[in-house]
mmCIF file of C-alpha atoms in Angstrom:
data_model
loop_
_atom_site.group_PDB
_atom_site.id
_atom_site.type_symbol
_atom_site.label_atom_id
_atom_site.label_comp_id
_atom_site.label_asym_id
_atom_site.label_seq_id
_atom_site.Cartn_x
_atom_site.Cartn_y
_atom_site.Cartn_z
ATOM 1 C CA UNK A 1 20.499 -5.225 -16.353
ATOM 2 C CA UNK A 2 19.933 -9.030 -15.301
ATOM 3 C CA UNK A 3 17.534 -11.275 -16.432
ATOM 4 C CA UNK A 4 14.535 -11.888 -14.164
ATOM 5 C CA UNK A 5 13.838 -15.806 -13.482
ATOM 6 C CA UNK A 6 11.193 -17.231 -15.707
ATOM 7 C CA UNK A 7 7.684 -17.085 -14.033
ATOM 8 C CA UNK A 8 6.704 -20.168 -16.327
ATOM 9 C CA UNK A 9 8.358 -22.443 -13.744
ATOM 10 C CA UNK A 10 6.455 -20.917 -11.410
ATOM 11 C CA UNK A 11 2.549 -21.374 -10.351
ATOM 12 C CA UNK A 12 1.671 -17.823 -10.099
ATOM 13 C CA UNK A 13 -1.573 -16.927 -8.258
ATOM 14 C CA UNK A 14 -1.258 -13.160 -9.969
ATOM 15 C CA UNK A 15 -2.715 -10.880 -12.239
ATOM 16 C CA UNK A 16 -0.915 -9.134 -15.453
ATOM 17 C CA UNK A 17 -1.263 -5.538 -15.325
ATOM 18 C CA UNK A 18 -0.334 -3.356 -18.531
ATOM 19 C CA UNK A 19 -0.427 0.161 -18.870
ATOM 20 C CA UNK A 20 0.500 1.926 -22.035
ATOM 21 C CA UNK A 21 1.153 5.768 -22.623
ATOM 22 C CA UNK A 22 -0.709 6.636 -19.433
ATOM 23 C CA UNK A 23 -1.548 10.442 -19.048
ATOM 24 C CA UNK A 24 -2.946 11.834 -15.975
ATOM 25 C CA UNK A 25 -3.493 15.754 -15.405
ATOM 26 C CA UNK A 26 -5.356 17.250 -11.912
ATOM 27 C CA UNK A 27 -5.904 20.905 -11.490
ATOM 28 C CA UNK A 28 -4.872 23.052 -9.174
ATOM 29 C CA UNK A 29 -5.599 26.403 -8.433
ATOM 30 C CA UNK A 30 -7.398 26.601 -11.833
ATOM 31 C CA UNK A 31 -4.077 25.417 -13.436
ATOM 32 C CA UNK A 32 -3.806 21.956 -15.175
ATOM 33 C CA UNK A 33 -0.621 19.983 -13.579
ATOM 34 C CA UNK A 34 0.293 16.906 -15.504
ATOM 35 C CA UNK A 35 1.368 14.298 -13.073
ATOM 36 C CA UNK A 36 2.123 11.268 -15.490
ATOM 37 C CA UNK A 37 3.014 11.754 -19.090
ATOM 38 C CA UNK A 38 3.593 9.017 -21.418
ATOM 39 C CA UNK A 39 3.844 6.399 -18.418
ATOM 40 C CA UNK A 40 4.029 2.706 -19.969
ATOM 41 C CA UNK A 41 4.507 -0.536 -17.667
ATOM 42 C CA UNK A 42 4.631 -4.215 -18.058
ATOM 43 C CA UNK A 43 3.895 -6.795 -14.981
ATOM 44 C CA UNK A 44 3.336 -10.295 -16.103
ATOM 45 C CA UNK A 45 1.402 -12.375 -13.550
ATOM 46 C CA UNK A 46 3.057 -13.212 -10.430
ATOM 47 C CA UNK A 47 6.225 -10.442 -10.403
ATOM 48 C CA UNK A 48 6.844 -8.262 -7.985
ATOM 49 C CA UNK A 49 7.377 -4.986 -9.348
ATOM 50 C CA UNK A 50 8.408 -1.785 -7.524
ATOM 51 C CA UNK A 51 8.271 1.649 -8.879
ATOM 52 C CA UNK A 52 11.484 3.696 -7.873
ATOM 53 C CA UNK A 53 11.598 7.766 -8.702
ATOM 54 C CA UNK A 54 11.795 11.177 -6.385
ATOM 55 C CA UNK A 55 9.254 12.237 -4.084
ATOM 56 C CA UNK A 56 6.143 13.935 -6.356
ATOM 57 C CA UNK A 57 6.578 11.744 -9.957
ATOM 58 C CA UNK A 58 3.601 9.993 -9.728
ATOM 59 C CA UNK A 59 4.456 7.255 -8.059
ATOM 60 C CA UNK A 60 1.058 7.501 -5.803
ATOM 61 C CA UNK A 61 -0.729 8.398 -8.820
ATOM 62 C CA UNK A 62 0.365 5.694 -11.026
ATOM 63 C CA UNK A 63 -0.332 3.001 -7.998
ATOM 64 C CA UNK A 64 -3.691 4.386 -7.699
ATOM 65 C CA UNK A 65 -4.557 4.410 -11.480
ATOM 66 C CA UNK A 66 -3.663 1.030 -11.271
ATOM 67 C CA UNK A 67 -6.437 0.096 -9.219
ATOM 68 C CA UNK A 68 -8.939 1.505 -10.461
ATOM 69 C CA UNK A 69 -9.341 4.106 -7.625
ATOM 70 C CA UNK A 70 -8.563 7.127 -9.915
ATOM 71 C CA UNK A 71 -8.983 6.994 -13.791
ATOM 72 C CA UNK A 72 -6.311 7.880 -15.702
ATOM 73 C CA UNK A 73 -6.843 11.494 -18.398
ATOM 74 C CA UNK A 74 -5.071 9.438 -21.315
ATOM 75 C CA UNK A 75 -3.851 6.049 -22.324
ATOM 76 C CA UNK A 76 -5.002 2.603 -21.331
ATOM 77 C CA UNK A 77 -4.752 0.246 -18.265
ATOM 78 C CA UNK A 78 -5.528 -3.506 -18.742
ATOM 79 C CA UNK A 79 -5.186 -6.335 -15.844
ATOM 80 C CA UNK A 80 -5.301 -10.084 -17.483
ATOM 81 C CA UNK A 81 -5.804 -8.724 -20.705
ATOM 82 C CA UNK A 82 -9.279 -6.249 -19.741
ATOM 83 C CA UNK A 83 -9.733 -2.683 -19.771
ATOM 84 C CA UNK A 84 -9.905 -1.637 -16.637
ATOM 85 C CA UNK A 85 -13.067 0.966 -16.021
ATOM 86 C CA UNK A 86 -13.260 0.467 -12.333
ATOM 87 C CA UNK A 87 -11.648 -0.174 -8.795
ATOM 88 C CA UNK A 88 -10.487 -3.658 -9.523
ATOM 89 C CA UNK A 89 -11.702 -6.205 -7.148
ATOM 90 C CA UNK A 90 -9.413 -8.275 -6.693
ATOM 91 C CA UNK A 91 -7.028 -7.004 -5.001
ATOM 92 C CA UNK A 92 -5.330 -5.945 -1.475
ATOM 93 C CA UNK A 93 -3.974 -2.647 -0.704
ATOM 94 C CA UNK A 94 -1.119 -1.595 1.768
ATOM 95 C CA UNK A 95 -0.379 2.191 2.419
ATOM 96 C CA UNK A 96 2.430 3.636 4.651
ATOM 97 C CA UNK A 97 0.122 4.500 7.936
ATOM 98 C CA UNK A 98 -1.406 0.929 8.910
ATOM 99 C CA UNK A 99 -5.076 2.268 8.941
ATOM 100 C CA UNK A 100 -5.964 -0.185 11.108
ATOM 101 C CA UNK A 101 -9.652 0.087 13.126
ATOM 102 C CA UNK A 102 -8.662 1.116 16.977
ATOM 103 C CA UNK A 103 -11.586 -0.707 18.385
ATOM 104 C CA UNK A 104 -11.113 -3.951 16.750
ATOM 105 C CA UNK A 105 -8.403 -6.773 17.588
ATOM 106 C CA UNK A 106 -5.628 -7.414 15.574
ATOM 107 C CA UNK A 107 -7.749 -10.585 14.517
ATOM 108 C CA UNK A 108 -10.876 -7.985 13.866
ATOM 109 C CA UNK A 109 -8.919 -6.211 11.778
ATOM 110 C CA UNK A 110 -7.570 -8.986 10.196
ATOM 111 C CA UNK A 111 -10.702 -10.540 9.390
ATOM 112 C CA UNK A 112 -12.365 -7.374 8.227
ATOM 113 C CA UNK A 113 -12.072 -8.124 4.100
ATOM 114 C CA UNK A 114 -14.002 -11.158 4.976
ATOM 115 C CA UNK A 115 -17.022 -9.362 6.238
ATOM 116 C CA UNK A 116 -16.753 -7.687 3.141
ATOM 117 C CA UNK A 117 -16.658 -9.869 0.846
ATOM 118 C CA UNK A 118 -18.617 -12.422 2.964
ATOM 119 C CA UNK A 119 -16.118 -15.062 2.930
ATOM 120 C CA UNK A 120 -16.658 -18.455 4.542
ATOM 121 C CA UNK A 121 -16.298 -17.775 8.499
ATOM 122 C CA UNK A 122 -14.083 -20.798 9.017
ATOM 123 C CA UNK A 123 -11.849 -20.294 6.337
ATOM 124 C CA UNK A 124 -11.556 -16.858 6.993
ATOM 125 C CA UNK A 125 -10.346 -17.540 10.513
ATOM 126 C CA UNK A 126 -7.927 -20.444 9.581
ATOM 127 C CA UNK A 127 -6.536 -17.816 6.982
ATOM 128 C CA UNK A 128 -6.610 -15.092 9.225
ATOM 129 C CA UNK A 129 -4.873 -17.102 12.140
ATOM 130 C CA UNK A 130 -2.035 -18.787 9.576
ATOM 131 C CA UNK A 131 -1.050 -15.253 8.416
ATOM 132 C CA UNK A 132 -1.084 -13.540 11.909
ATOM 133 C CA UNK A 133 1.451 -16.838 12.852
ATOM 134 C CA UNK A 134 3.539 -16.584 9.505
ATOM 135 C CA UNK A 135 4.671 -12.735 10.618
ATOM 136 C CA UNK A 136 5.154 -13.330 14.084
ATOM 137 C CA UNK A 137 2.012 -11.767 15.723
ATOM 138 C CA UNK A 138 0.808 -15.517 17.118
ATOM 139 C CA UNK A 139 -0.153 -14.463 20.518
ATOM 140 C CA UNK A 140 -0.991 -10.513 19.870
ATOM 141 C CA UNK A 141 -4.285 -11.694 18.238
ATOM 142 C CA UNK A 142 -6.331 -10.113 21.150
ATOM 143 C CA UNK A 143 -4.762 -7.624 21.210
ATOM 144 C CA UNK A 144 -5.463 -3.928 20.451
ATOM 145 C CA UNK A 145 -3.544 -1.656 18.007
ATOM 146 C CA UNK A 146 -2.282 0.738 20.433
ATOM 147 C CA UNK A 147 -0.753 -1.950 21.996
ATOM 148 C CA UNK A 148 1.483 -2.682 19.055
ATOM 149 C CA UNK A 149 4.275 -1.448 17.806
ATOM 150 C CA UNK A 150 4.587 0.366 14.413
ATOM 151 C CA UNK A 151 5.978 -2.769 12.908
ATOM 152 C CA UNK A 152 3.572 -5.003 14.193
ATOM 153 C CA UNK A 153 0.962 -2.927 13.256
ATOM 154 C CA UNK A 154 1.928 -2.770 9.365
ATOM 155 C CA UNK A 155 2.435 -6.508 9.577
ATOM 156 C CA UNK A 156 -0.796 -6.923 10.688
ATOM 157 C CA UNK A 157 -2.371 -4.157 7.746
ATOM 158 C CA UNK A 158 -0.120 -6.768 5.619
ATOM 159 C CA UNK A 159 -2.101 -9.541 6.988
ATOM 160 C CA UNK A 160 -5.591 -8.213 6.111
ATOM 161 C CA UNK A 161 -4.136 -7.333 2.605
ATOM 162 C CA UNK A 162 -3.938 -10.888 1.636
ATOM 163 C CA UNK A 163 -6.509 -12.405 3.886
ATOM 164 C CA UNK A 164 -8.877 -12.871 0.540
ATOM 165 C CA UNK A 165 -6.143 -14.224 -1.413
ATOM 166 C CA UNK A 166 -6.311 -11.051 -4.194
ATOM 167 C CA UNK A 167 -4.427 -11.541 -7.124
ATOM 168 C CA UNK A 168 -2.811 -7.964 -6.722
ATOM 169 C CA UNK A 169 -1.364 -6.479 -3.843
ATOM 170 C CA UNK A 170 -0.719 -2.720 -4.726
ATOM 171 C CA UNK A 171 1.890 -1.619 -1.556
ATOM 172 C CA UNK A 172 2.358 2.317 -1.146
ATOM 173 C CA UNK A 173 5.400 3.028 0.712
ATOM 174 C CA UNK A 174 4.650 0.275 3.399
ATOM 175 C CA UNK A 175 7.882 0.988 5.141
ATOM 176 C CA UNK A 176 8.435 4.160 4.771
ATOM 177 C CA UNK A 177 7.876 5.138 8.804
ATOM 178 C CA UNK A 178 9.344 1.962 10.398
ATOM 179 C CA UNK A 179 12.903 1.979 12.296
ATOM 180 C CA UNK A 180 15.722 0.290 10.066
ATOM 181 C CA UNK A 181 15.531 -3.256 11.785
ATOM 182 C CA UNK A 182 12.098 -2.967 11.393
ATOM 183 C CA UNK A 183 11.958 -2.519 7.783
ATOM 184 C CA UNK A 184 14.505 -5.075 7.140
ATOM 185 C CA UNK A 185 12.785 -7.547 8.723
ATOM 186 C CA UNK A 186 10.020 -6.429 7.093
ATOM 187 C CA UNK A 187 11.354 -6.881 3.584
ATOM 188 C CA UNK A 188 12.455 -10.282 4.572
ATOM 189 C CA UNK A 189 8.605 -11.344 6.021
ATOM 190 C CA UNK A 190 7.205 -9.840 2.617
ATOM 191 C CA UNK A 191 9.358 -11.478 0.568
ATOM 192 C CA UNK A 192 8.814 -15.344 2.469
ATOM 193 C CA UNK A 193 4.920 -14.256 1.794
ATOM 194 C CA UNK A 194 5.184 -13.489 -1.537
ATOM 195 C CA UNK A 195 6.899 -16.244 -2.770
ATOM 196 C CA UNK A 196 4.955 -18.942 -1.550
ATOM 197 C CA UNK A 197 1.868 -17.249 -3.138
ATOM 198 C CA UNK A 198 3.256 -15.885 -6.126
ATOM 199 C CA UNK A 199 0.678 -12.963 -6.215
ATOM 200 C CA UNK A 200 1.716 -9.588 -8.727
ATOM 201 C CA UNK A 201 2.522 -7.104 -6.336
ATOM 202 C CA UNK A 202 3.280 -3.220 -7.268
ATOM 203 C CA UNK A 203 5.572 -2.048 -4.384
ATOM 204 C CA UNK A 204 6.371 2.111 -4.259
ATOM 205 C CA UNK A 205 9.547 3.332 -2.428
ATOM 206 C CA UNK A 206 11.871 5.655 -2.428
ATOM 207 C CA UNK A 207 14.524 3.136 -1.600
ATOM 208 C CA UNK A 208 17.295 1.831 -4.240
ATOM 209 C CA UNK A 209 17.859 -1.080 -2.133
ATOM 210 C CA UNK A 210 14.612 -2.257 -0.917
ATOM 211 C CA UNK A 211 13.720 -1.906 -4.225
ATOM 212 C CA UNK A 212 16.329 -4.218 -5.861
ATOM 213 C CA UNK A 213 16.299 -6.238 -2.413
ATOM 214 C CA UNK A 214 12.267 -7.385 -3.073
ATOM 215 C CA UNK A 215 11.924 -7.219 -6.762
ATOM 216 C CA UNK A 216 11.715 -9.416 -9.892
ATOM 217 C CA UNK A 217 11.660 -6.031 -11.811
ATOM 218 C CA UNK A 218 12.547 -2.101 -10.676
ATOM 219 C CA UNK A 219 10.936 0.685 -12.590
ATOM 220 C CA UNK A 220 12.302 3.787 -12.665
ATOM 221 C CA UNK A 221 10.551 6.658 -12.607
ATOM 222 C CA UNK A 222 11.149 10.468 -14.097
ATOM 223 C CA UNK A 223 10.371 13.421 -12.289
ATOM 224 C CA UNK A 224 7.172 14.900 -12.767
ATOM 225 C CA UNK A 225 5.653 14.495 -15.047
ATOM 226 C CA UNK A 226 6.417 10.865 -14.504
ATOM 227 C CA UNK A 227 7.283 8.679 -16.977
ATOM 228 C CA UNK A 228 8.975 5.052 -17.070
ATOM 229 C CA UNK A 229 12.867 5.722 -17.369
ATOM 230 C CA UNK A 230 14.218 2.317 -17.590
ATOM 231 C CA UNK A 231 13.590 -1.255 -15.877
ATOM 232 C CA UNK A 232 16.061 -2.931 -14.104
ATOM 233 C CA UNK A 233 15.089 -7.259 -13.755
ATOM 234 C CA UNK A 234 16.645 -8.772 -10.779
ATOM 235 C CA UNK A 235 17.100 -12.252 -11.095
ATOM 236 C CA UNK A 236 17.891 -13.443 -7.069
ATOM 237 C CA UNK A 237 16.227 -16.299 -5.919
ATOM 238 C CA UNK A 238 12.830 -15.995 -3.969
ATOM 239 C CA UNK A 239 12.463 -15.407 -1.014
ATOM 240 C CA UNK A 240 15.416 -13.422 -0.484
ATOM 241 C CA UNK A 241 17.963 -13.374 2.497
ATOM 242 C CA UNK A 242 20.049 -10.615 3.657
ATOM 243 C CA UNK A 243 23.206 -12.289 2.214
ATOM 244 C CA UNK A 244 22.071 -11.322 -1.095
ATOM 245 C CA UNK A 245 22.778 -7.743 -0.153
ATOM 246 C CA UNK A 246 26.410 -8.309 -0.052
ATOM 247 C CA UNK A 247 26.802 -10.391 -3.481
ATOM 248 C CA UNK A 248 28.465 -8.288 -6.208
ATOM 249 C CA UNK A 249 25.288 -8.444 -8.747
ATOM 250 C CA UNK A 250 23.380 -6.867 -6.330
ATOM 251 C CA UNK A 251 25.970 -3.936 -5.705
ATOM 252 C CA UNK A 252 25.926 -3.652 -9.301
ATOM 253 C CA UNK A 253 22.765 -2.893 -9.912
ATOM 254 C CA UNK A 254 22.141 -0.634 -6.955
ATOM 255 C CA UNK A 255 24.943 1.364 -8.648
ATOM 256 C CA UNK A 256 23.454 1.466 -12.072
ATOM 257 C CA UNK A 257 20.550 2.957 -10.282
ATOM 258 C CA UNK A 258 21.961 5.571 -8.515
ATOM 259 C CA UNK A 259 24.060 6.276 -11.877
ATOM 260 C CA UNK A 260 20.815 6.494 -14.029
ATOM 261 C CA UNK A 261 19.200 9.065 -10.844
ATOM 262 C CA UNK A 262 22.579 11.342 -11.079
ATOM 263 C CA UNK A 263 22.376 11.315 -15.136
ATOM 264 C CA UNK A 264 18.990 12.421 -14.687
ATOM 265 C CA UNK A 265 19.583 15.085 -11.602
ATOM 266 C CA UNK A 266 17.388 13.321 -8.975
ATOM 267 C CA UNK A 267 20.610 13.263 -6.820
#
């Protein structure tokens, strides 16, 4: 494992997020299934974190009893220190389908949280129009969403995300359905966002090197029920480039990961 770069040289615009021996059990067909068992996490303020593990550990589940949008059946999740009993606030939300609104613009769309939350209209629209620019949509903001691509659709979902300026950006699988060139450029847009904000962000994939590619720390996950395996803290500079892909530290530690998911039979 490397050592991630400090965050107190950093001015981080994030939330912590703990969650300690989380438990969470649904039933199906009269039968209690245990999705998370014993599920513990650490994200100081500002990190980007992604969770790593087969399909059906709990990834999902752990991302949404993080925000508050599902409560968890055991255990305790704080953000900044506070119990949290609620969907928390303060916070954006990216899932892999772009759910954006087919009659509204990609500016519509964009601008939607500020309706919401009933944010200053000017502000709202210089925000709005310096995000659409920073991802390479300037020009598409009349447009419609089926007259986008995929990528340029999730960009723009991206876009609306941090439009409030949340603390937390909790990203499910955001790639998962683009192209490859897509979702490397992708990465590379996220990653220029993120680290001139400095928000936390809790990423989900089901890919070693995105994950290691993004991150300031990679949590693997067990199969179900899901627990925390190990953590992995990658200590490239922000944002990253594709270069960093070929350095030998990286390599390593995309090994170690695939070693870990052989020990443990998810390959």
């Amino acid at each position: 494992m490397t050592k991630a770069a400090s965050h107190d040289q950093r001015s981080s615009r994030g939330a912590a997020i703990r969650l300690s021996d989380v438990h969470r059990t649904f039933e199906k067909d009269g039968m209690p299934v245990e999705a998370l068992k014993g599920a513990s996490l650490e994200i100081p303020g500002g990190q980007f974190c992604s969770i790593l593990g087969p399909s059906g550990c709990g990834k999902s589940t752990l991302l949404m009893l993080a925000a508050g949008l599902m409560r968890p059946t055991g255990g305790s999740i704080l953000i900044d220190g506070r119990e949290l009993e609620s969907c928390y606030a303060d916070c954006g939300i990216v899932f892999q389908t772009d759910v954006l609104l087919p009659w509204l613009t990609v500016l519509e769309n964009v601008l939607l949280p500020a309706k919401v939350k009933r944010l200053p209209k000017a502000q709202a629209f210089d925000r709005a129009m310096q995000l659409i620019g920073s991802v390479g949509l300037a020009g598409f903001e009349r447009h419609f969403p089926d007259e986008l691509s995929g990528g340029m659709r999730q960009r723009a979902a991206v876009c609306r995300a941090l439009l409030h300026q949340p603390s937390v950006l909790f990203m499910d699988e955001p790639f998962g359905a683009l192209d490859a060139l897509t979702r490397e450029r992708m990465q590379m847009d996220l990653s220029r966002l993120w680290a001139s904000d400095l928000k936390t962000v809790l990423f989900i994939t089901h890919d070693i090197e995105e994950a290691v590619f993004l991150s300031d720390q990679v949590a693997i996950m067990s199969p179900r029920p899901g627990r925390i395996l190990e953590r992995f803290e990658i200590s490239f500079a922000q944002p990253r480039t594709p270069a960093v892909r070929q350095e030998r530290e990286f390599q390593d530690i995309v090994s170690a990961i695939r070693r870990l998911f052989l020990k443990e039979g998810i390959l």
